[in-house]
mmCIF file of C-alpha atoms in Angstrom:
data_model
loop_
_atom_site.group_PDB
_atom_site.id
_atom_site.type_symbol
_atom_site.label_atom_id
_atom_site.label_comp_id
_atom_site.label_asym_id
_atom_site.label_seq_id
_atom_site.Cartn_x
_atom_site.Cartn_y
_atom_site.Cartn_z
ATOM 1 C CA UNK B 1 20.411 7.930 10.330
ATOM 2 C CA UNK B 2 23.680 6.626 9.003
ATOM 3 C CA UNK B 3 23.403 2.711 8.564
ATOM 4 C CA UNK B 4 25.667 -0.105 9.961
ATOM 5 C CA UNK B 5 27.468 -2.790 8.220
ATOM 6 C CA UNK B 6 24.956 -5.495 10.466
ATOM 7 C CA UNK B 7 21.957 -3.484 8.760
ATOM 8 C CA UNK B 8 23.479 -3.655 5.490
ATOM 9 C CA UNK B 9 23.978 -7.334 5.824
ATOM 10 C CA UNK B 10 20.404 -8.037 6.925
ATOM 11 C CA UNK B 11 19.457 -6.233 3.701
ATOM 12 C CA UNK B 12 21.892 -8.380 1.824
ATOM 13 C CA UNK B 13 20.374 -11.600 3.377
ATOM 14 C CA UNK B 14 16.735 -10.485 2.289
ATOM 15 C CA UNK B 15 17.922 -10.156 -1.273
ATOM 16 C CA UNK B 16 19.045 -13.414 -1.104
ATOM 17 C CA UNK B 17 16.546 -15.037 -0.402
ATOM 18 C CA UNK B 18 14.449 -13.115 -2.496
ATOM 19 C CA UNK B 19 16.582 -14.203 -5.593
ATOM 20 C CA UNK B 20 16.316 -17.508 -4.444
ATOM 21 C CA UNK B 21 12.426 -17.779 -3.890
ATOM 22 C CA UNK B 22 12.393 -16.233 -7.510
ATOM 23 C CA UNK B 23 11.414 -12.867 -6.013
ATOM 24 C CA UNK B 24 14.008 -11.124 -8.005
ATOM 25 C CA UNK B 25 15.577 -11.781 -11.005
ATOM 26 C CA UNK B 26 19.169 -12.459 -10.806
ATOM 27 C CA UNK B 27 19.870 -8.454 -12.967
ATOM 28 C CA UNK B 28 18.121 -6.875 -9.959
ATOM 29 C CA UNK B 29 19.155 -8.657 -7.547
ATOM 30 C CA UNK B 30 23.062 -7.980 -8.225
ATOM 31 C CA UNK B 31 21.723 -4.368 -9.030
ATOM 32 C CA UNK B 32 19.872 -3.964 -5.517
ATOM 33 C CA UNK B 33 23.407 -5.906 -3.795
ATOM 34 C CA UNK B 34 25.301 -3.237 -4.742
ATOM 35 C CA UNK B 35 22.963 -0.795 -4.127
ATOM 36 C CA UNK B 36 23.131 -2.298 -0.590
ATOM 37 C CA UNK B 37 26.349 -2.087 0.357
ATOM 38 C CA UNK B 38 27.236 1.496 -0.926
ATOM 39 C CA UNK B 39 24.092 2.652 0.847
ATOM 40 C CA UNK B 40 25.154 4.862 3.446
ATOM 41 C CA UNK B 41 22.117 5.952 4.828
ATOM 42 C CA UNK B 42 18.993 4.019 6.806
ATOM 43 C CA UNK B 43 17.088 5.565 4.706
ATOM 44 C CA UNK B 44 19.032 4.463 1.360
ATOM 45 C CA UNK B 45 18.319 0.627 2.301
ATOM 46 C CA UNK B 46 14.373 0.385 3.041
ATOM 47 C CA UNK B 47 13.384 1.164 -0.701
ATOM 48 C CA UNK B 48 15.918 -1.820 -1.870
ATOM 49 C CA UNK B 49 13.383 -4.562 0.476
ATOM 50 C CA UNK B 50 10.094 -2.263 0.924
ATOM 51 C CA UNK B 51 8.674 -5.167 -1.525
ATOM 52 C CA UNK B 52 10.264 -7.932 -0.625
ATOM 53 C CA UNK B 53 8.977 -10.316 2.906
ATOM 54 C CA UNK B 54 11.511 -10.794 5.886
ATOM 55 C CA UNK B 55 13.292 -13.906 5.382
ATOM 56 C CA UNK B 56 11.600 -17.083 7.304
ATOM 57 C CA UNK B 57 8.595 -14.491 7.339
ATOM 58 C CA UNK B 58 4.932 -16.412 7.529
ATOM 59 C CA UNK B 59 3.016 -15.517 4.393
ATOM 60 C CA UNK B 60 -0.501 -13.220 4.762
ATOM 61 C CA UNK B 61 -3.518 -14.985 5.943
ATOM 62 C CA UNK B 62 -5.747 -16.155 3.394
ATOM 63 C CA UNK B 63 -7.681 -12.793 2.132
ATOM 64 C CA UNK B 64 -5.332 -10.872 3.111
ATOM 65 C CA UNK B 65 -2.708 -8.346 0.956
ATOM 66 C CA UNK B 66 0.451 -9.726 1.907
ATOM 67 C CA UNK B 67 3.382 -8.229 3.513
ATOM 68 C CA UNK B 68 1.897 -5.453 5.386
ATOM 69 C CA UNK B 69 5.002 -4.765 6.900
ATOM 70 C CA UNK B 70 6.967 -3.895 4.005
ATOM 71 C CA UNK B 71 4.745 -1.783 2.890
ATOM 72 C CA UNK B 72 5.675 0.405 5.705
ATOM 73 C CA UNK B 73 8.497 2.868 5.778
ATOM 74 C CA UNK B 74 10.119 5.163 3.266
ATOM 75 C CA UNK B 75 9.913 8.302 2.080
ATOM 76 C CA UNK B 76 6.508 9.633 0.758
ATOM 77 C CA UNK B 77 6.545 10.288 -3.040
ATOM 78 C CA UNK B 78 3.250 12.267 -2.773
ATOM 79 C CA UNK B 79 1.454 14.272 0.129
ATOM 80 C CA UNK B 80 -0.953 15.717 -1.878
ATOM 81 C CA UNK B 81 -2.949 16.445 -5.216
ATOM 82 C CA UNK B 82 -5.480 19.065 -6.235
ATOM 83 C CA UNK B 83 -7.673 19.407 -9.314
ATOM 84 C CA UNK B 84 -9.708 21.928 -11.095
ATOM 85 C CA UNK B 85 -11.731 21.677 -13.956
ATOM 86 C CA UNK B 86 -9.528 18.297 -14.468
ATOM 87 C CA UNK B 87 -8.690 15.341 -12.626
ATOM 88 C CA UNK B 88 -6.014 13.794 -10.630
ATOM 89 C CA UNK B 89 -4.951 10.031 -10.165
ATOM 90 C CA UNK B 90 -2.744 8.532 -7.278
ATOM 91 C CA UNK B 91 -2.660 4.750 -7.825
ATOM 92 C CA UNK B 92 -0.220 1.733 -8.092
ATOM 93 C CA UNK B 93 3.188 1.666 -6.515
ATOM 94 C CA UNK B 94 3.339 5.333 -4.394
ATOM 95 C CA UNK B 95 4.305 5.835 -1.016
ATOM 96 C CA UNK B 96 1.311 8.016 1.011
ATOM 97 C CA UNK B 97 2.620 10.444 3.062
ATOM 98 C CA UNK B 98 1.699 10.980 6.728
ATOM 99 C CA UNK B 99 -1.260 13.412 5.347
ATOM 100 C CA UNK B 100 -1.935 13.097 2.333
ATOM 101 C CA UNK B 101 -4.296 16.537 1.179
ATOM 102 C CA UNK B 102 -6.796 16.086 -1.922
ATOM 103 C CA UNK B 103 -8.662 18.503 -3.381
ATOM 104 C CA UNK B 104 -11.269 18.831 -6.561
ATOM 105 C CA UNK B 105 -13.222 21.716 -7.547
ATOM 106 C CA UNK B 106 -15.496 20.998 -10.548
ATOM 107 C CA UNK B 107 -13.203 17.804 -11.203
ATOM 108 C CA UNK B 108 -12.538 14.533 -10.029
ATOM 109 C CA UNK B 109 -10.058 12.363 -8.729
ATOM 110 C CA UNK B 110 -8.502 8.779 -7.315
ATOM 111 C CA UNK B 111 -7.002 7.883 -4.964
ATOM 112 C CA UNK B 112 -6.340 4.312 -4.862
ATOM 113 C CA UNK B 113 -4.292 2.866 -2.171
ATOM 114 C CA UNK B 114 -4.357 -1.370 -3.225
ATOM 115 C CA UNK B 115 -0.909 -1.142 -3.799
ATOM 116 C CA UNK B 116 0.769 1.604 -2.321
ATOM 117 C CA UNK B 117 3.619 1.942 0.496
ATOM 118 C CA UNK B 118 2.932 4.467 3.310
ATOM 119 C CA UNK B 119 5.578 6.016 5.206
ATOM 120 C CA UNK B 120 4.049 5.970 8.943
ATOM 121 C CA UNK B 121 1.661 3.276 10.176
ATOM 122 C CA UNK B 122 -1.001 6.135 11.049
ATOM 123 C CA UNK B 123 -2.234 7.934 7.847
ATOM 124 C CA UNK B 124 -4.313 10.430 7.516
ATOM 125 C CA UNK B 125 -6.393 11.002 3.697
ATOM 126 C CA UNK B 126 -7.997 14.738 3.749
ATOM 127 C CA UNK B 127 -10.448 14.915 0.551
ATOM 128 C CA UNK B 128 -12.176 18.116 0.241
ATOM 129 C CA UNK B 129 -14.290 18.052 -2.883
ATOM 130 C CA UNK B 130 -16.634 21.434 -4.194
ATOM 131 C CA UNK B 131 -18.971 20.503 -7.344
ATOM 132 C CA UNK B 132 -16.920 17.362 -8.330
ATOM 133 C CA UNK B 133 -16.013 13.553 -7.416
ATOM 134 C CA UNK B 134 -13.335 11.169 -5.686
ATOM 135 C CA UNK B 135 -12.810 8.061 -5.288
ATOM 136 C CA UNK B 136 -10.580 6.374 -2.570
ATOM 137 C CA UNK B 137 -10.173 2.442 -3.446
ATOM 138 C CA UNK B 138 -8.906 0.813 -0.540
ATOM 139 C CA UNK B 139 -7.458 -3.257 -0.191
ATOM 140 C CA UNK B 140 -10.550 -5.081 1.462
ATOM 141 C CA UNK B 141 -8.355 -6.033 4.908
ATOM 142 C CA UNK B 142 -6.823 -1.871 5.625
ATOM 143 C CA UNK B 143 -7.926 -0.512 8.536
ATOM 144 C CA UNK B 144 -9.622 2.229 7.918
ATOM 145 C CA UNK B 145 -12.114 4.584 9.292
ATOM 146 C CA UNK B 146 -14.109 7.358 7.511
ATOM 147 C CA UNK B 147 -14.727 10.407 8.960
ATOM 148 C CA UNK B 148 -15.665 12.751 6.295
ATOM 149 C CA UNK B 149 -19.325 14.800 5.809
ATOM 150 C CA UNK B 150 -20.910 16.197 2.924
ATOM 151 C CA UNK B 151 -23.227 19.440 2.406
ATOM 152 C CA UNK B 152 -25.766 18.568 -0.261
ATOM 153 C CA UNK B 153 -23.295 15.853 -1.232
ATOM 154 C CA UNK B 154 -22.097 12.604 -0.079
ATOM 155 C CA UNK B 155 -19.201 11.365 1.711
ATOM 156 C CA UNK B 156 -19.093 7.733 2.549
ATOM 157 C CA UNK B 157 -17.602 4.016 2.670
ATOM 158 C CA UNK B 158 -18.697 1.083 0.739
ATOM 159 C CA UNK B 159 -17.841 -2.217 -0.454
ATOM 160 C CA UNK B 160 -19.112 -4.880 -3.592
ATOM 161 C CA UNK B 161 -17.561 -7.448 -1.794
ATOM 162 C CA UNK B 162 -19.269 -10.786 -0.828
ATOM 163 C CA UNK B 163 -17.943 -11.211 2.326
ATOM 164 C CA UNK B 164 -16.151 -8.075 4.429
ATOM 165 C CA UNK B 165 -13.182 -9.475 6.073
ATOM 166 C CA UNK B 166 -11.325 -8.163 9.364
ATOM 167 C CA UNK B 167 -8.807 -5.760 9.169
ATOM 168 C CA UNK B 168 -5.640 -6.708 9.515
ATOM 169 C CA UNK B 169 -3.806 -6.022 12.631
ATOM 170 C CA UNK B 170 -0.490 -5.579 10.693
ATOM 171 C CA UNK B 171 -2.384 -3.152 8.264
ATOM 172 C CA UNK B 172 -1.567 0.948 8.684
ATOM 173 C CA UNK B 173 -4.180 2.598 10.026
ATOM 174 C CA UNK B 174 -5.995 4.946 7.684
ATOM 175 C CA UNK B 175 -8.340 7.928 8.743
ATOM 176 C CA UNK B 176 -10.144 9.349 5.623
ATOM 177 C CA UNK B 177 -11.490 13.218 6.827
ATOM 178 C CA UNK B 178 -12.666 16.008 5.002
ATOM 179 C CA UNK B 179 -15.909 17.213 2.803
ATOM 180 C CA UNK B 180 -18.221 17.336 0.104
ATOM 181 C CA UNK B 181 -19.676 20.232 -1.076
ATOM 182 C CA UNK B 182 -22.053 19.385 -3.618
ATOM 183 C CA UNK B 183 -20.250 16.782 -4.757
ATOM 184 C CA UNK B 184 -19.280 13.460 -3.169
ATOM 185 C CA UNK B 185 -16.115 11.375 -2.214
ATOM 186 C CA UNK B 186 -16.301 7.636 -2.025
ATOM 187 C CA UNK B 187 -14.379 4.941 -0.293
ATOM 188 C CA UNK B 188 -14.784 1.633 -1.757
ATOM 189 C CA UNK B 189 -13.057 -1.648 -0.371
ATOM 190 C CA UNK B 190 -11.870 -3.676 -3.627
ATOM 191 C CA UNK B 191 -9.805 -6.660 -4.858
ATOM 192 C CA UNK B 192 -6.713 -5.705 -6.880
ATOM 193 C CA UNK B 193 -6.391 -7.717 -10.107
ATOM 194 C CA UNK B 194 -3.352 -9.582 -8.161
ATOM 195 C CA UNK B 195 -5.587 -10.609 -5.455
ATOM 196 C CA UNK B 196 -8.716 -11.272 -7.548
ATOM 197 C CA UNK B 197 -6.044 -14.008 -9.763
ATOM 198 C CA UNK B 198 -5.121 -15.021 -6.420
ATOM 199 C CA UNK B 199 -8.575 -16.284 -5.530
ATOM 200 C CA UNK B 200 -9.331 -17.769 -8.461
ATOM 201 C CA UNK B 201 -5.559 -19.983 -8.244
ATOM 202 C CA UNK B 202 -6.917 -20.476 -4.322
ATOM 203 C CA UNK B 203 -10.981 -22.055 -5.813
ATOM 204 C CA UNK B 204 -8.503 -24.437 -8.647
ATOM 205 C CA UNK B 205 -6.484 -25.578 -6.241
ATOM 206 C CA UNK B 206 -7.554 -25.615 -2.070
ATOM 207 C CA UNK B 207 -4.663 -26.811 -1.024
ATOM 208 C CA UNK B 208 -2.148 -23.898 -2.570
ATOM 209 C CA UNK B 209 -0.483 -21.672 -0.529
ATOM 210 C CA UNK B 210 -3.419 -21.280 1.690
ATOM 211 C CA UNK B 211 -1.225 -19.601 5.114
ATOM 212 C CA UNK B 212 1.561 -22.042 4.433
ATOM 213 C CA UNK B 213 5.168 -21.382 5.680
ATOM 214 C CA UNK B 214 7.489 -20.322 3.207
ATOM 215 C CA UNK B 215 10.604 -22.027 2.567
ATOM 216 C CA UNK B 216 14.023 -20.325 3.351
#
C-alpha cells in the first residue's frame, strides 16, 4: 500500500522522540529520517519504528516485555527451518512468519521467540521432530498455547520461573502444533538477559520505572 505524507510524518514524529528519550542515537536517527521520507511504501516505514514505542505510549506493566505492539507487523524474515543430522537456530531479532514450519530428523533445533517481531498477531509454530530435539523459548507474558503430541516422545510446555504471570492481552497469540516421534520438542517460558537485568535494577531500586508514564 503506497504511504501518505500524514503517515510519513507520524513516523517522523516517533523518531523524534525516540532520539530525544535517547532511544536512538543521533547517526540513526538522521539515517532512519531519511529513510522516512523517501519511503514510498507502507510497508517501507514499519521496519524504521517496529522497535521503537508510540510517542506518549504507557510503558509495559511490570513483568512484562515491553512494547508488544511494535513488535507486530512487517515482513517475515523466516517461515521455516529444517534440520538433519545437524541443527538449526532461530533466535534474537527475526520476524516469525504467519506459520512458521520446523523440522529435525536425527538433529535438533531452537526456536527462541524472547525477542523476535511477528508479522500477524495470530502465529502459528509447527515442530515436527523424528529421533531428535527442539526447543521453543518463549517471553514468560506470550500467549501461547501448545498443542503438539508425541509418539514414544514428548511434546510439552514448561517453565523455571518462580511465579507464572498472565499473558498479556497486547501479546500475539501463539499456537505451537505438531509432533514428536521419538524425540521431543519443548516449550519453555524464560527471562531474556534484558529482562532478567531489568529485575534486578527493579529489587535495587522499587521505585524505578515500575508502570510509570513516560515523558514526551
Amino acid at each position: 500500500m503506497r504511504a501518505s505524507d500524514a503517515e510519513r510524518e507520524r513516523v517522523a514524529e516517533t523518531l523524534r522522540e525516540a532520539v530525544a528519550e535517547g532511544r536512538l542515537e543521533m547517526d540513526e536517527f538522521e539515517q532512519r529520517l531519511d529513510a522516512t521520507f523517501k519511503a514510498r511504501t507502507h510497508g517501507e516505514l514499519v521496519p524504521l519504528v517496529r522497535d521503537l514505542p508510540v510517542p506518549g505510549a504507557v510503558t509495559a506493566r511490570k513483568g512484562s516485555s515491553a512494547g508488544w505492539p511494535a513488535r507486530i507487523g512487517g515482513e517475515p524474515t523466516s517461515s521455516g527451518a529444517f534440520a538433519f543430522w545437524g541443527g538449526f537456530s532461530r533466535k534474537g531479532r527475526w520476524t516469525v512468519g504467519r506459520q512458521f514450519t520446523a523440522v529435525a530428523i536425527w538433529g535438533g533445533g531452537e526456536i527462541d521467540l524472547r525477542e523476535a517481531h511477528f508479522a500477524e498477531r495470530d502465529v502459528v509454530i509447527r515442530c515436527y521432530t523424528i529421533m531428535g530435539g527442539m526447543q521453543v523459548t518463549v517471553p514468560p507474558d506470550l500467549n501461547v498455547q501448545v498443542r503438539g503430541f508425541g509418539i514414544m516422545g514428548g511434546f510439552g510446555e514448561h517453565s523455571k520461573l518462580d511465579e507464572e504471570p498472565e499473558p498479556d492481552p497486547e501479546s500475539p497469540r501463539v499456537r505451537v502444533t505438531g509432533f514428536a516421534l521419538m524425540g521431543g520438542v519443548g516449550v519453555e517460558r524464560k527471562r531474556s538477559r534484558a529482562e532478567k537485568r531489568r529485575l534486578r535494577e527493579r529489587l535495587e531500586d522499587p521505585d524505578a520505572g515500575d508502570g510509570r508514564k513516560e515523558l514526551g
